[in-house]
PDB file of C-alpha atoms and ligand atoms in Angstrom:
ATOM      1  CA  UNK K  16      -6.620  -2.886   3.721  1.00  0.00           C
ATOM      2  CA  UNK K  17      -4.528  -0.031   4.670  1.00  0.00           C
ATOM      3  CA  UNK K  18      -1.208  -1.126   7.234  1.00  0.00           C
ATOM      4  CA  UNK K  19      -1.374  -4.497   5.970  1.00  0.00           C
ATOM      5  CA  UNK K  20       0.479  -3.186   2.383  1.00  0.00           C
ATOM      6  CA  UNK K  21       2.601  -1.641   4.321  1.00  0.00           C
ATOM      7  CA  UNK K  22       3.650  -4.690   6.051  1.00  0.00           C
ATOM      8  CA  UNK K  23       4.568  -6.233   3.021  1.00  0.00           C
ATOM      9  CA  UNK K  24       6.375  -3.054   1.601  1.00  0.00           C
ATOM     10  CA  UNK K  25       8.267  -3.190   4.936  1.00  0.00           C
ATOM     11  CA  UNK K  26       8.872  -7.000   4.760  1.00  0.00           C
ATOM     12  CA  UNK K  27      10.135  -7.214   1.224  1.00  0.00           C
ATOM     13  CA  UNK K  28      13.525  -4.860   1.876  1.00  0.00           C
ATOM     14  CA  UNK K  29      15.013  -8.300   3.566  1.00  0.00           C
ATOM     15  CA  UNK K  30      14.244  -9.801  -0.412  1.00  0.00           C
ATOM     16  CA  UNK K  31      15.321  -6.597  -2.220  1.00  0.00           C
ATOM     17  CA  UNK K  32      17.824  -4.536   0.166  1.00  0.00           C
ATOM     18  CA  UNK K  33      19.541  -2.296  -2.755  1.00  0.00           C
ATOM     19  CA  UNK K  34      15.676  -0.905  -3.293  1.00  0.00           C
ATOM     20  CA  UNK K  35      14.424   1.960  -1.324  1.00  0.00           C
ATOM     21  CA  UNK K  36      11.633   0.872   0.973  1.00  0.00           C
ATOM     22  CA  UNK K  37      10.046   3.612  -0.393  1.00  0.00           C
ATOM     23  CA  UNK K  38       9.926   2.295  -3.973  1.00  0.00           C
ATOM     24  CA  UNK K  39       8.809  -1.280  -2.042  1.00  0.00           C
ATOM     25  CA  UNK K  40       5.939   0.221  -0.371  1.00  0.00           C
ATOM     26  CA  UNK K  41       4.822   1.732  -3.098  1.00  0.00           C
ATOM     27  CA  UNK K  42       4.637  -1.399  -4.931  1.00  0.00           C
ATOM     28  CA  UNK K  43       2.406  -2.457  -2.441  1.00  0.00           C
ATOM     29  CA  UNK K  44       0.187   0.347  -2.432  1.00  0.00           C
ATOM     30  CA  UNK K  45       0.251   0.902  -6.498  1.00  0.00           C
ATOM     31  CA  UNK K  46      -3.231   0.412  -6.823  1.00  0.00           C
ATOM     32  CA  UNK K  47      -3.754   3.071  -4.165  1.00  0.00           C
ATOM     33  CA  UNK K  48      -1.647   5.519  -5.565  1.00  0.00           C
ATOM     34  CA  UNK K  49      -3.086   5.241  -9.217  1.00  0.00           C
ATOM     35  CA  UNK K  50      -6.661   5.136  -7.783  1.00  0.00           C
ATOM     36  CA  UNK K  51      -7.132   8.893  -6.918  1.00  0.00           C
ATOM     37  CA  UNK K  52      -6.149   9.896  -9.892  1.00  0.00           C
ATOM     38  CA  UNK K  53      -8.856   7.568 -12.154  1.00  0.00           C
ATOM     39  CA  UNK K  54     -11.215   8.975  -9.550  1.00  0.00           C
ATOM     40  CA  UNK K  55     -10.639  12.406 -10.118  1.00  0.00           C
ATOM     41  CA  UNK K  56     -10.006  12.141 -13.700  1.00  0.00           C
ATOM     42  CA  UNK K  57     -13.770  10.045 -13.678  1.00  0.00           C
ATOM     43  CA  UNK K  58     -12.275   7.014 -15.062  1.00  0.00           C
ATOM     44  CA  UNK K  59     -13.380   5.177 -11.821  1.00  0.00           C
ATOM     45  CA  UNK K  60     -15.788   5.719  -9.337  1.00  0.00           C
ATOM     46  CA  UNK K  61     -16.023   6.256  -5.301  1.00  0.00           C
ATOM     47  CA  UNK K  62     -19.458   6.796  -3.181  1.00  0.00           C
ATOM     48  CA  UNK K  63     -19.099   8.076   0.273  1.00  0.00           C
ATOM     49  CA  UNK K  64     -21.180   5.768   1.726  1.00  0.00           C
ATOM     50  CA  UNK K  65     -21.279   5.485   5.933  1.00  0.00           C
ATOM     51  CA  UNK K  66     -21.742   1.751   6.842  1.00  0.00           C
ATOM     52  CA  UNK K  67     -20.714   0.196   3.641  1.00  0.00           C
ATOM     53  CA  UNK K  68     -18.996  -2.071   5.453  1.00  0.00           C
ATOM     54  CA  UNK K  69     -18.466  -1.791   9.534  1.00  0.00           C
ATOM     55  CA  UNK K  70     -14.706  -0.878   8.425  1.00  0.00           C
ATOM     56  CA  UNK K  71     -15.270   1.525   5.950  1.00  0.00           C
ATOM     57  CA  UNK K  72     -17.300   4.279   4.292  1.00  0.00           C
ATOM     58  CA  UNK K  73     -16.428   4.151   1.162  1.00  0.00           C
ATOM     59  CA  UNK K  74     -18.591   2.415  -1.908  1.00  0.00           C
ATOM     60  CA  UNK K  75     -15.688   0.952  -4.329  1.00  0.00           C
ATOM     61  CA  UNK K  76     -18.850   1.841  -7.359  1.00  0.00           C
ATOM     62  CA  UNK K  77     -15.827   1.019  -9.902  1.00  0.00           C
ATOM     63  CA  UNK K  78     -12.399   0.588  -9.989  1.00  0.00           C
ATOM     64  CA  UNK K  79     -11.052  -1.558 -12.961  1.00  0.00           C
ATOM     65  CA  UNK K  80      -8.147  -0.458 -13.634  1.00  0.00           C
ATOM     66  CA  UNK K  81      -6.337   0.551 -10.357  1.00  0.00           C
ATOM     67  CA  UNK K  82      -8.020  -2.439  -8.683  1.00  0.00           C
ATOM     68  CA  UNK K  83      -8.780  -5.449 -11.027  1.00  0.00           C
ATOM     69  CA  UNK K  84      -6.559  -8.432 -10.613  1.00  0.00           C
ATOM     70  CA  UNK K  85      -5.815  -8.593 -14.523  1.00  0.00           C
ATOM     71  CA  UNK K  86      -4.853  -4.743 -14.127  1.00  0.00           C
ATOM     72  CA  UNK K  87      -2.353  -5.605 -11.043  1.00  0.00           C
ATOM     73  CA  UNK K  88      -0.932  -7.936 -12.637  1.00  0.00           C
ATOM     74  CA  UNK K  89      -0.420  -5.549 -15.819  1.00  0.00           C
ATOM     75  CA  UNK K  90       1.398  -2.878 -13.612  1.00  0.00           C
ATOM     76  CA  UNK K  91       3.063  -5.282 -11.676  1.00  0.00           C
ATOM     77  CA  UNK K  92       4.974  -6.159 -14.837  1.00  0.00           C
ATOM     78  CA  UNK K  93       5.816  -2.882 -16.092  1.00  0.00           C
ATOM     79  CA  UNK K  94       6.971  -1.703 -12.294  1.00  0.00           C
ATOM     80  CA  UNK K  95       9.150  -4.691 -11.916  1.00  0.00           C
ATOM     81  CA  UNK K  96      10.716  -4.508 -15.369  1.00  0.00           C
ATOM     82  CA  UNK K  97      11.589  -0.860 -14.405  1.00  0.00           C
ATOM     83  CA  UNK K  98      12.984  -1.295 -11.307  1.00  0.00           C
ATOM     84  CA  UNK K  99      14.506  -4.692 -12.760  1.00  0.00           C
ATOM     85  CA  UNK K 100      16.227  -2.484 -15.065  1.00  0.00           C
ATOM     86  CA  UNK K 101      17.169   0.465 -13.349  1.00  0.00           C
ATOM     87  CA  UNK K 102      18.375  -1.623 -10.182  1.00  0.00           C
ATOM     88  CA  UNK K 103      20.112  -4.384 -12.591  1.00  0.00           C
ATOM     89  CA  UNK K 104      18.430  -7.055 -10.902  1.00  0.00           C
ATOM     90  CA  UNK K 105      15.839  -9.254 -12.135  1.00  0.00           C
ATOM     91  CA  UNK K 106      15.106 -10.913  -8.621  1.00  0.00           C
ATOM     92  CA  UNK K 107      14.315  -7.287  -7.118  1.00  0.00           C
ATOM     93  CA  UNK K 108      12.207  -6.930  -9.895  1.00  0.00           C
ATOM     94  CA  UNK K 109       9.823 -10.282  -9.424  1.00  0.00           C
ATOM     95  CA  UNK K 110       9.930  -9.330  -5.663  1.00  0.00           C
ATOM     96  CA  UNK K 111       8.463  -5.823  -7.227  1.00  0.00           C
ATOM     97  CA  UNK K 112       5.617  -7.384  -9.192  1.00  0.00           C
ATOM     98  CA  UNK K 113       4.852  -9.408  -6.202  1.00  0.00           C
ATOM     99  CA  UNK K 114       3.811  -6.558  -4.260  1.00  0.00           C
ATOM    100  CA  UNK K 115       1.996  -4.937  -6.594  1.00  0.00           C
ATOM    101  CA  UNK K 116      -0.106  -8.183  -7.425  1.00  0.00           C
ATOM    102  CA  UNK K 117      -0.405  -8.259  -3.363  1.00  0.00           C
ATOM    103  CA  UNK K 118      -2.418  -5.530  -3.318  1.00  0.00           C
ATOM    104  CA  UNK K 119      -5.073  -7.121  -4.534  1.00  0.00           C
ATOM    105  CA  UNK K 120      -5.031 -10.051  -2.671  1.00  0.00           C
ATOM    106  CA  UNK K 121      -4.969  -8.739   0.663  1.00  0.00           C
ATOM    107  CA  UNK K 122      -7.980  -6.167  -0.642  1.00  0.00           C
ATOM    108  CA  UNK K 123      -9.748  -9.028  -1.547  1.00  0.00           C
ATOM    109  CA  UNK K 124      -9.492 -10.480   2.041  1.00  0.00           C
ATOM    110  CA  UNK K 125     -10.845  -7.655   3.427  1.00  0.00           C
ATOM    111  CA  UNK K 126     -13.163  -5.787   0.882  1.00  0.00           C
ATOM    112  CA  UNK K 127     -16.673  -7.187   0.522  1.00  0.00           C
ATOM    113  CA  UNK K 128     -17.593  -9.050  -3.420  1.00  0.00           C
ATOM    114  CA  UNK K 129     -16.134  -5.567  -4.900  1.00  0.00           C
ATOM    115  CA  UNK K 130     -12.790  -6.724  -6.269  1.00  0.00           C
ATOM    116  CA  UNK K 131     -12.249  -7.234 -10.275  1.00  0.00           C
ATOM    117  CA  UNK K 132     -11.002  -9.722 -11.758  1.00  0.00           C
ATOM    118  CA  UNK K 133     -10.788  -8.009 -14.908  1.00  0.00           C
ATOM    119  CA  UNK K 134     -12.267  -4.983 -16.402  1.00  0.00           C
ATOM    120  CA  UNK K 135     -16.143  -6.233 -16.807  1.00  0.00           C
ATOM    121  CA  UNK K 136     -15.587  -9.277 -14.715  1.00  0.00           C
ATOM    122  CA  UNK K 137     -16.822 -10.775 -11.745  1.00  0.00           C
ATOM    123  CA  UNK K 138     -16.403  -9.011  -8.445  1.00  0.00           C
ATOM    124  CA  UNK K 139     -15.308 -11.236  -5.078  1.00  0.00           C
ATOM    125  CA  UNK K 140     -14.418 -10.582  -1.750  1.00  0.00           C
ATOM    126  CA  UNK K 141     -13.780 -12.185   1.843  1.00  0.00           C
ATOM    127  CA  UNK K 142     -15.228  -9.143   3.521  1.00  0.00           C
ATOM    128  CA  UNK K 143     -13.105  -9.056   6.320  1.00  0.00           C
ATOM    129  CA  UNK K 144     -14.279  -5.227   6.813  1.00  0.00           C
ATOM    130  CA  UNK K 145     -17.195  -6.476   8.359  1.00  0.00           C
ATOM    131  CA  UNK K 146     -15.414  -6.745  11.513  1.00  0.00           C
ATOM    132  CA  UNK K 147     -13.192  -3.588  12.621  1.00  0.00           C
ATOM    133  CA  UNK K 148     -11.553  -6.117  15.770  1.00  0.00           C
ATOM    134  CA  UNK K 149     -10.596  -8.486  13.132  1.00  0.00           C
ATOM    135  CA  UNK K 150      -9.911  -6.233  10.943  1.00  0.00           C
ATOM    136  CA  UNK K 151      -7.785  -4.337  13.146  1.00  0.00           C
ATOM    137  CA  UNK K 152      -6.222  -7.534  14.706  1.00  0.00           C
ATOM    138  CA  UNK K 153      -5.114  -8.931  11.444  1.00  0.00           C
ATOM    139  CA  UNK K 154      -3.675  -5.592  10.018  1.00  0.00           C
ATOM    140  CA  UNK K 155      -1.950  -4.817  13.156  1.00  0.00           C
ATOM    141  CA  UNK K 156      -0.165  -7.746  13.066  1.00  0.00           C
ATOM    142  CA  UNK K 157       1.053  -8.166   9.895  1.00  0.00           C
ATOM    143  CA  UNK K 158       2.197  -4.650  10.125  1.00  0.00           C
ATOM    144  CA  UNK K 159       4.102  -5.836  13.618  1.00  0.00           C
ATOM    145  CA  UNK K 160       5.650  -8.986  11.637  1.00  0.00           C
ATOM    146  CA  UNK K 161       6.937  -6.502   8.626  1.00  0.00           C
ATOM    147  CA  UNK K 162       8.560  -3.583  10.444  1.00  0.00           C
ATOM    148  CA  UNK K 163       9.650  -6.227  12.453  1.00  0.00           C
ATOM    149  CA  UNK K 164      11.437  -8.040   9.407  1.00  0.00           C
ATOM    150  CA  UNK K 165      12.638  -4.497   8.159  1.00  0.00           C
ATOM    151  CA  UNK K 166      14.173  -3.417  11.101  1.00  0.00           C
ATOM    152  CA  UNK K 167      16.091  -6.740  11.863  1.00  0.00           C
ATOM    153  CA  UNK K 168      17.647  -6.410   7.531  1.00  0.00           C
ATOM    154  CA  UNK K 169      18.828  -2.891   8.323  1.00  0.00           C
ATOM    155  CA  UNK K 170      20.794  -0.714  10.366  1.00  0.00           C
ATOM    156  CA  UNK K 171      20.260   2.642  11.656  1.00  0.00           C
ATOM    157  CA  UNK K 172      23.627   4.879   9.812  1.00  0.00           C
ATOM    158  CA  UNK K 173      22.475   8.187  12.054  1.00  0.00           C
ATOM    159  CA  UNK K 174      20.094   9.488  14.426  1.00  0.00           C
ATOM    160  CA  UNK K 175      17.598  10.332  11.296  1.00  0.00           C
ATOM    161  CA  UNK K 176      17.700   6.359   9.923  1.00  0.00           C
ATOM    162  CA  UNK K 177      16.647   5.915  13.768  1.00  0.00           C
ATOM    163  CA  UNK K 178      13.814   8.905  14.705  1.00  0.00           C
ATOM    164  CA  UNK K 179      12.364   9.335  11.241  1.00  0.00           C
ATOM    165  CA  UNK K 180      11.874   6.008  11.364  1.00  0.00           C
ATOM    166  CA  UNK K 181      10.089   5.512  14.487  1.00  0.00           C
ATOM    167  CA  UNK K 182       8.038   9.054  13.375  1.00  0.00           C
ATOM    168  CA  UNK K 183       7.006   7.112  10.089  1.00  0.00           C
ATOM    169  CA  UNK K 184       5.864   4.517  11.723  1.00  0.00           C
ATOM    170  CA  UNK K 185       3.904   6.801  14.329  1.00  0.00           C
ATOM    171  CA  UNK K 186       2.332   8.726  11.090  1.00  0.00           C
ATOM    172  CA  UNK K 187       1.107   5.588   9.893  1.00  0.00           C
ATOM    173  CA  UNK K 188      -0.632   4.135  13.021  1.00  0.00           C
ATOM    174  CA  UNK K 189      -2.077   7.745  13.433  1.00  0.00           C
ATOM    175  CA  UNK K 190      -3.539   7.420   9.463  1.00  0.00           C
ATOM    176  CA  UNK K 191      -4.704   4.717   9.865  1.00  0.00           C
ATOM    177  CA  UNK K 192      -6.562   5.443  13.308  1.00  0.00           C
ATOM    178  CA  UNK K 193      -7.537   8.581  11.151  1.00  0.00           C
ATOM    179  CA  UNK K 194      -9.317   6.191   8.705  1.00  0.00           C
ATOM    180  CA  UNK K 195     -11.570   5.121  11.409  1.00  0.00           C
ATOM    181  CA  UNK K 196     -13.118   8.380  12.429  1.00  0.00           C
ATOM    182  CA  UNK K 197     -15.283  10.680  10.510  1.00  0.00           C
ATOM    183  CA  UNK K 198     -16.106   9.923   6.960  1.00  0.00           C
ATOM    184  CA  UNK K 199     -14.546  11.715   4.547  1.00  0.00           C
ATOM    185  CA  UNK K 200     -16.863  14.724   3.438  1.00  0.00           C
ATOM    186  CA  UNK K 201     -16.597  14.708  -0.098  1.00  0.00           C
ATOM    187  CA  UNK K 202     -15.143  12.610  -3.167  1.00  0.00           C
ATOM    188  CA  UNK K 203     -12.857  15.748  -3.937  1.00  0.00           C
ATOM    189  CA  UNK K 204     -11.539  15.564  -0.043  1.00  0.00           C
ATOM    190  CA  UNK K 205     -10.811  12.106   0.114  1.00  0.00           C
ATOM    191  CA  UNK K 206      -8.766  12.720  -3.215  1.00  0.00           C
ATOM    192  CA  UNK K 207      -6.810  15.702  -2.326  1.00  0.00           C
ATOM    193  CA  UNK K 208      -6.167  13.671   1.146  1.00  0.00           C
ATOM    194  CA  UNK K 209      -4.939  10.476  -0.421  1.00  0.00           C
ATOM    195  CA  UNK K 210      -2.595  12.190  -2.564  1.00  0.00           C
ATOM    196  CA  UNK K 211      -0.983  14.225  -0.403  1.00  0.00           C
ATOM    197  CA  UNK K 212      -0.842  11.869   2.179  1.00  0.00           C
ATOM    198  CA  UNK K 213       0.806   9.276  -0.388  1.00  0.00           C
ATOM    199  CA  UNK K 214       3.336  11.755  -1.551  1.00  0.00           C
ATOM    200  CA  UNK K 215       3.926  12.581   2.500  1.00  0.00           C
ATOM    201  CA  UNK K 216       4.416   8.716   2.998  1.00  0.00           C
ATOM    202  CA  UNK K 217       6.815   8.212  -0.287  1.00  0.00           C
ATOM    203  CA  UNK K 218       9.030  11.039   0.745  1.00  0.00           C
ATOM    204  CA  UNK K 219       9.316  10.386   4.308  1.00  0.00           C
ATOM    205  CA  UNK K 220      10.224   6.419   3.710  1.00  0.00           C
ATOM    206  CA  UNK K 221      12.708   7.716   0.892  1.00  0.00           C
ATOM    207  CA  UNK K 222      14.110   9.762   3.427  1.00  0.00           C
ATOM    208  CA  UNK K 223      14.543   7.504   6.995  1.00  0.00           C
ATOM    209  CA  UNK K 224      15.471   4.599   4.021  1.00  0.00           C
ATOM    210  CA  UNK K 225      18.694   6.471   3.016  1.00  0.00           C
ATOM    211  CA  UNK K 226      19.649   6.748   6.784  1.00  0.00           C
ATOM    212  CA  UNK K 227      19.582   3.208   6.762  1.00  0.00           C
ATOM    213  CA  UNK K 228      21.680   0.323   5.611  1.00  0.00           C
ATOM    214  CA  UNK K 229      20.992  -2.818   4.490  1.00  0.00           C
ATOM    215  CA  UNK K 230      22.564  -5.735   6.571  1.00  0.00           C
ATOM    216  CA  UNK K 231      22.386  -8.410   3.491  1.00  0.00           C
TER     217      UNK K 231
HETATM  218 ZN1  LIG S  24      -6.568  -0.892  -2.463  1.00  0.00          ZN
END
């Protein structure tokens, strides 16, 4: 799942308003963000693999650590005790943890049997990938629902909170229709393309976030 985290991300600043939505969506997409790095360090594995599910390319060979549900919860701890700590909130910081331990819920809706439950474990999965309309239809909603819940707990300060916004959410739609074209051609591209596009994302949400105030 790829707008779907972000729905949740988006959602969750109503719960948590003194966090960035930046810091909330990347809660959500923690397992995404560590996952190029395991891959490129070899510590897990990707195949590019056309028709490995109608949705995606992309043969999940291993991915225990960024992607098991023992792991998720693991980081989902230490994220939410940071930002507990930093933010002085423990609420924020459950909310945190929540998303992180999302993740893999919503993956394992739409991935087929290749989710972890723990390093070594059994793999499951709804396989909701092997339809791109349902797919698409499920994601595009719950993306609708959680800009829709962000934009209704905050308030545009300035004309950036307002256009950077709406260009964010543009980006995302276009990434994600992106994600449906061409296969990647290499491991290394898909990599160096998820993250610089996550760094892109962070920064950008960071940015229309503090042009924004919370209304709770
Ligand atoms: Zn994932």
């Amino acid at each position: 799942m790829f707008i779907g985290h972000f729905a949740l991300g988006f959602a969750a600043k109503r719960a948590a308003p003194r966090l960035s939505v930046a810091v909330l969506l990347a809660a959500a997409q923690l397992a995404d963000l560590v996952w190029p790095f395991l891959v490129a360090l070899g510590i897990e594995q990707v195949r590019i693999d056309p028709g490995n599910t109608a949705f995606t390319p992309l043969d999940f060979v291993s991915y225990p650590y960024s992607h098991s549900l023992l792991f998720l919860c693991i980081w989902g701890v230490v994220f939410g005790v940071i930002c507990a700590l930093i933010i002085r909130s423990a609420f924020s910081g459950v909310v945190v943890a929540a998303l992180v331990v999302s993740h893999w819920v919503l993956d394992w809706i739409t991935h087929r049997p290749d989710m972890p439950l723990y390093p070594g474990g059994p793999k499951v999965g709804l396989g909701l990938w092997n339809s791109v309309a349902a797919t698409v239809a499920i994601e595009s909603l719950l993306f609708a629902a959680g800009v829709w819940i962000y934009v209704r707990s905050t308030r545009a300060r300035d004309a950036i909170g307002r256009r950077a916004f709406a260009a964010f959410i543009g980006f995302i739609l276009a990434a994600y229709a992106g994600a449906m074209g061409p296969p990647p051609p290499s491991v290394n591209a898909l990599v160096a393309v998820s993250i610089g596009g996550a760094t892109v994302i962070m920064l950008w949400a960071w940015w229309f976030d503090r042009h924004r105030s919370p209304l709770a």
